[in-house]
Amino acid sequence: MNKILLVIQREYLTRIQKKSFWIASLLGPILITAIYAVPIWLAMQDKEVKRVEILDESGLFQIADLKDKEVEFTLVKKPAEELKKSFTKEGYTAFVHLPKDILTQSKELKIYSEKNLSLPLKSTIERVIEKKVRATLMKEAGIASDIYDKTQVDVGSETITVSDSGNETSSSSGGAMILAGVMGMLLYITLLLYGSQVMAGVIEEKSSRIIEVIISSIKPYQLMLGKILGVGMVGLTQFLLWIVLTIGLSQVASTFYSVSPVKQKMEQMKKVDPEAAKQVENASPMSEVTKVIESTNIPLVVGGFLFYFLFGYLLYSSLFAAIGSAVENTAEAQQFTFIVMLPIILAFVMAQFTMQDPDSTMAFWASMIPFTSPINMMVRLPYGVPMWELATSMVLLVIGFLGCSWISARIYRVGILMYGKKVTVKEMAKWLFYKG
């Protein structure tokens, strides 16, 4: 046991003393905080008003019909060919040519610009013109515009979860999907990242022949287990740093938002345009995540995340270690690496469908099979999972890890001292039955 602890200590200290570890640990929380802080800040900035020139050959439009907060429209009466050449020189972003038969040929609208027109500006121009064309057509059909406006109803809903005891809690379908997606992505990246680190460490020790010295004082299985656990502790340390730093930065950002001019702008916007203010407040993905956190068992989600990261990592890293022991360089490892990466990639692809329907048969089995359960069960947790399913999934994952570690140990003990020969999958399978 002491020998395993020494290997764990060496692997752990070697990695956390690297600059790359601390750079990644600091940049991660900054990026996470920026995901929701930057959109709010950008939404509150004063946007540049675009100037657009319009030639209306239909005679339908008045300047009062061309109003928008972010676009300044100007009606002109000049030849179209002349306007095409002069609109940029006069400071206009775009020139719009409305044909005479705009009511019947609404697809004939042409917008000219010096550069590729941005999609929001194109949509704004089309929306303003559509509004006037629709109003004119309704008037000709004898339909009052105010009657039409009353029929344009936006249906909004509030999702509420109900417990067995009848307690109601406000929830968020969008927030659950965001939270599930973030956790699934984190597990996908970390399983590949830390598993490949184990493989690279084994290959490095084998190619430098230092493994021959180490193996004389420690059993191959102890060395493999110590290396896997050491790198795993590095991953857990980084996760804890991310959690603590992200919470701290979020508090700082919230404090800044509550006392800064941004908050004052938001209050002013609520008085002038409540709908726009609501859109700004909902611009951040974290606004939805906040709602789902209130209706989610956070200790269960955090505990489940740590469990599935740890045992998912142990399962895959044992296989990566076996591959590292069977080859002498990373080039040779590529032909075997895909075999281990394939289930991780498959699990991530299946997670996309699990998020859409977390109670489907496919989602159930994806969260039970040990090779796909770490990602898919974590994707299901924010939506709510029966405890018997969660317990069964955990037990199967532990059994899967024990089985994979036994197979990997059998390969590791032979491959770690094998030199000068290219190994095939068939030959690695024979190593499982070697005695000794």
mmCIF file of N, CA and C in Angstrom, residues 121-178:
data_model
loop_
_atom_site.group_PDB
_atom_site.id
_atom_site.type_symbol
_atom_site.label_atom_id
_atom_site.label_comp_id
_atom_site.label_asym_id
_atom_site.label_seq_id
_atom_site.Cartn_x
_atom_site.Cartn_y
_atom_site.Cartn_z
ATOM 1 N N LEU A 121 -29.238 43.286 -39.438
ATOM 2 C CA LEU A 121 -29.649 44.459 -40.207
ATOM 3 C C LEU A 121 -30.583 44.050 -41.349
ATOM 4 N N LYS A 122 -30.268 42.962 -42.026
ATOM 5 C CA LYS A 122 -31.126 42.466 -43.104
ATOM 6 C C LYS A 122 -32.525 42.132 -42.558
ATOM 7 N N SER A 123 -32.559 41.474 -41.382
ATOM 8 C CA SER A 123 -33.844 41.105 -40.774
ATOM 9 C C SER A 123 -34.641 42.335 -40.372
ATOM 10 N N THR A 124 -33.949 43.365 -39.862
ATOM 11 C CA THR A 124 -34.634 44.596 -39.452
ATOM 12 C C THR A 124 -35.270 45.293 -40.642
ATOM 13 N N ILE A 125 -34.520 45.400 -41.747
ATOM 14 C CA ILE A 125 -35.052 46.037 -42.957
ATOM 15 C C ILE A 125 -36.280 45.277 -43.461
ATOM 16 N N GLU A 126 -36.172 43.949 -43.516
ATOM 17 C CA GLU A 126 -37.290 43.137 -43.993
ATOM 18 C C GLU A 126 -38.504 43.262 -43.069
ATOM 19 N N ARG A 127 -38.260 43.297 -41.752
ATOM 20 C CA ARG A 127 -39.356 43.375 -40.784
ATOM 21 C C ARG A 127 -40.129 44.688 -40.927
ATOM 22 N N VAL A 128 -39.400 45.808 -41.061
ATOM 23 C CA VAL A 128 -40.039 47.119 -41.188
ATOM 24 C C VAL A 128 -40.885 47.191 -42.451
ATOM 25 N N ILE A 129 -40.348 46.672 -43.546
ATOM 26 C CA ILE A 129 -41.086 46.713 -44.817
ATOM 27 C C ILE A 129 -42.277 45.749 -44.781
ATOM 28 N N GLU A 130 -42.079 44.575 -44.183
ATOM 29 C CA GLU A 130 -43.176 43.603 -44.070
ATOM 30 C C GLU A 130 -44.360 44.186 -43.300
ATOM 31 N N LYS A 131 -44.061 44.933 -42.246
ATOM 32 C CA LYS A 131 -45.120 45.514 -41.418
ATOM 33 C C LYS A 131 -46.014 46.435 -42.237
ATOM 34 N N LYS A 132 -45.413 47.298 -43.055
ATOM 35 C CA LYS A 132 -46.185 48.237 -43.869
ATOM 36 C C LYS A 132 -46.942 47.512 -44.981
ATOM 37 N N VAL A 133 -46.287 46.557 -45.627
ATOM 38 C CA VAL A 133 -46.931 45.804 -46.705
ATOM 39 C C VAL A 133 -48.121 45.021 -46.165
ATOM 40 N N ARG A 134 -47.954 44.387 -44.988
ATOM 41 C CA ARG A 134 -49.044 43.622 -44.392
ATOM 42 C C ARG A 134 -50.223 44.535 -44.048
ATOM 43 N N ALA A 135 -49.918 45.716 -43.465
ATOM 44 C CA ALA A 135 -50.976 46.658 -43.093
ATOM 45 C C ALA A 135 -51.745 47.136 -44.324
ATOM 46 N N THR A 136 -51.042 47.371 -45.417
ATOM 47 C CA THR A 136 -51.697 47.822 -46.658
ATOM 48 C C THR A 136 -52.586 46.728 -47.232
ATOM 49 N N LEU A 137 -52.102 45.496 -47.259
ATOM 50 C CA LEU A 137 -52.882 44.381 -47.789
ATOM 51 C C LEU A 137 -54.136 44.131 -46.946
ATOM 52 N N MET A 138 -54.010 44.264 -45.627
ATOM 53 C CA MET A 138 -55.169 44.064 -44.755
ATOM 54 C C MET A 138 -56.205 45.163 -44.971
ATOM 55 N N LYS A 139 -55.731 46.377 -45.170
ATOM 56 C CA LYS A 139 -56.651 47.494 -45.404
ATOM 57 C C LYS A 139 -57.423 47.273 -46.692
ATOM 58 N N GLU A 140 -56.705 46.805 -47.729
ATOM 59 C CA GLU A 140 -57.375 46.540 -49.008
ATOM 60 C C GLU A 140 -58.371 45.392 -48.879
ATOM 61 N N ALA A 141 -58.098 44.466 -47.939
ATOM 62 C CA ALA A 141 -58.996 43.323 -47.734
ATOM 63 C C ALA A 141 -60.123 43.647 -46.765
ATOM 64 N N GLY A 142 -60.120 44.861 -46.228
ATOM 65 C CA GLY A 142 -61.168 45.284 -45.311
ATOM 66 C C GLY A 142 -60.966 44.797 -43.892
ATOM 67 N N ILE A 143 -59.731 44.505 -43.535
ATOM 68 C CA ILE A 143 -59.420 44.052 -42.170
ATOM 69 C C ILE A 143 -58.694 45.180 -41.436
ATOM 70 N N ALA A 144 -59.235 45.572 -40.308
ATOM 71 C CA ALA A 144 -58.613 46.647 -39.528
ATOM 72 C C ALA A 144 -57.305 46.151 -38.922
ATOM 73 N N SER A 145 -56.282 46.988 -38.956
ATOM 74 C CA SER A 145 -54.967 46.592 -38.445
ATOM 75 C C SER A 145 -54.990 46.324 -36.943
ATOM 76 N N ASP A 146 -55.850 47.057 -36.208
ATOM 77 C CA ASP A 146 -55.899 46.831 -34.764
ATOM 78 C C ASP A 146 -56.489 45.459 -34.428
ATOM 79 N N ILE A 147 -57.401 44.976 -35.268
ATOM 80 C CA ILE A 147 -57.952 43.632 -35.061
ATOM 81 C C ILE A 147 -56.862 42.579 -35.278
ATOM 82 N N TYR A 148 -56.066 42.801 -36.319
ATOM 83 C CA TYR A 148 -54.963 41.871 -36.581
ATOM 84 C C TYR A 148 -53.981 41.847 -35.416
ATOM 85 N N ASP A 149 -53.656 43.038 -34.894
ATOM 86 C CA ASP A 149 -52.701 43.118 -33.788
ATOM 87 C C ASP A 149 -53.193 42.345 -32.567
ATOM 88 N N LYS A 150 -54.513 42.375 -32.343
ATOM 89 C CA LYS A 150 -55.060 41.673 -31.180
ATOM 90 C C LYS A 150 -54.969 40.166 -31.322
ATOM 91 N N THR A 151 -54.899 39.686 -32.559
ATOM 92 C CA THR A 151 -54.818 38.230 -32.778
ATOM 93 C C THR A 151 -53.389 37.703 -32.673
ATOM 94 N N GLN A 152 -52.407 38.600 -32.620
ATOM 95 C CA GLN A 152 -51.014 38.159 -32.514
ATOM 96 C C GLN A 152 -50.656 37.952 -31.044
ATOM 97 N N VAL A 153 -50.934 36.760 -30.553
ATOM 98 C CA VAL A 153 -50.742 36.453 -29.132
ATOM 99 C C VAL A 153 -49.486 35.607 -28.946
ATOM 100 N N ASP A 154 -48.632 36.027 -28.027
ATOM 101 C CA ASP A 154 -47.462 35.235 -27.655
ATOM 102 C C ASP A 154 -47.806 34.398 -26.432
ATOM 103 N N VAL A 155 -47.783 33.085 -26.603
ATOM 104 C CA VAL A 155 -48.099 32.178 -25.500
ATOM 105 C C VAL A 155 -46.839 31.898 -24.703
ATOM 106 N N GLY A 156 -46.881 32.169 -23.407
ATOM 107 C CA GLY A 156 -45.756 31.885 -22.518
ATOM 108 C C GLY A 156 -46.184 30.913 -21.435
ATOM 109 N N SER A 157 -45.267 30.091 -20.991
ATOM 110 C CA SER A 157 -45.618 29.094 -19.979
ATOM 111 C C SER A 157 -44.581 29.049 -18.878
ATOM 112 N N GLU A 158 -44.992 28.583 -17.727
ATOM 113 C CA GLU A 158 -44.092 28.380 -16.599
ATOM 114 C C GLU A 158 -44.095 26.896 -16.263
ATOM 115 N N THR A 159 -42.910 26.287 -16.248
ATOM 116 C CA THR A 159 -42.828 24.864 -15.932
ATOM 117 C C THR A 159 -42.670 24.693 -14.425
ATOM 118 N N ILE A 160 -43.431 23.745 -13.875
ATOM 119 C CA ILE A 160 -43.446 23.505 -12.429
ATOM 120 C C ILE A 160 -43.319 22.012 -12.174
ATOM 121 N N THR A 161 -42.385 21.643 -11.316
ATOM 122 C CA THR A 161 -42.232 20.238 -10.951
ATOM 123 C C THR A 161 -43.057 19.963 -9.694
ATOM 124 N N VAL A 162 -43.701 18.785 -9.679
ATOM 125 C CA VAL A 162 -44.549 18.391 -8.557
ATOM 126 C C VAL A 162 -43.984 17.115 -7.940
ATOM 127 N N SER A 163 -43.680 17.137 -6.639
ATOM 128 C CA SER A 163 -43.137 15.970 -5.946
ATOM 129 C C SER A 163 -44.255 15.000 -5.585
ATOM 130 N N ASP A 164 -43.881 13.833 -5.075
ATOM 131 C CA ASP A 164 -44.875 12.828 -4.673
ATOM 132 C C ASP A 164 -45.783 13.338 -3.563
ATOM 133 N N SER A 165 -45.229 14.236 -2.739
ATOM 134 C CA SER A 165 -46.018 14.780 -1.630
ATOM 135 C C SER A 165 -46.896 15.954 -2.060
ATOM 136 N N GLY A 166 -46.760 16.378 -3.331
ATOM 137 C CA GLY A 166 -47.587 17.465 -3.844
ATOM 138 C C GLY A 166 -46.935 18.827 -3.800
ATOM 139 N N ASN A 167 -45.681 18.916 -3.351
ATOM 140 C CA ASN A 167 -44.978 20.196 -3.302
ATOM 141 C C ASN A 167 -44.630 20.651 -4.721
ATOM 142 N N GLU A 168 -44.861 21.932 -4.994
ATOM 143 C CA GLU A 168 -44.596 22.494 -6.315
ATOM 144 C C GLU A 168 -43.358 23.386 -6.283
ATOM 145 N N THR A 169 -42.520 23.239 -7.316
ATOM 146 C CA THR A 169 -41.302 24.043 -7.421
ATOM 147 C C THR A 169 -41.153 24.536 -8.848
ATOM 148 N N SER A 170 -40.893 25.839 -9.016
ATOM 149 C CA SER A 170 -40.685 26.395 -10.344
ATOM 150 C C SER A 170 -39.415 25.808 -10.948
ATOM 151 N N SER A 171 -39.484 25.410 -12.215
ATOM 152 C CA SER A 171 -38.338 24.797 -12.878
ATOM 153 C C SER A 171 -38.107 25.461 -14.228
ATOM 154 N N SER A 172 -37.151 24.943 -14.979
ATOM 155 C CA SER A 172 -36.826 25.507 -16.288
ATOM 156 C C SER A 172 -36.330 24.402 -17.203
ATOM 157 N N SER A 173 -37.059 24.153 -18.276
ATOM 158 C CA SER A 173 -36.654 23.122 -19.237
ATOM 159 C C SER A 173 -35.362 23.531 -19.939
ATOM 160 N N GLY A 174 -35.264 24.823 -20.317
ATOM 161 C CA GLY A 174 -34.048 25.302 -20.975
ATOM 162 C C GLY A 174 -32.846 25.230 -20.053
ATOM 163 N N GLY A 175 -33.063 25.606 -18.778
ATOM 164 C CA GLY A 175 -31.962 25.557 -17.820
ATOM 165 C C GLY A 175 -31.490 24.146 -17.568
ATOM 166 N N ALA A 176 -32.438 23.182 -17.501
ATOM 167 C CA ALA A 176 -32.067 21.781 -17.301
ATOM 168 C C ALA A 176 -31.215 21.282 -18.464
ATOM 169 N N MET A 177 -31.578 21.693 -19.679
ATOM 170 C CA MET A 177 -30.809 21.271 -20.848
ATOM 171 C C MET A 177 -29.412 21.885 -20.842
ATOM 172 N N ILE A 178 -29.305 23.158 -20.441
ATOM 173 C CA ILE A 178 -27.998 23.812 -20.377
ATOM 174 C C ILE A 178 -27.114 23.135 -19.343
#
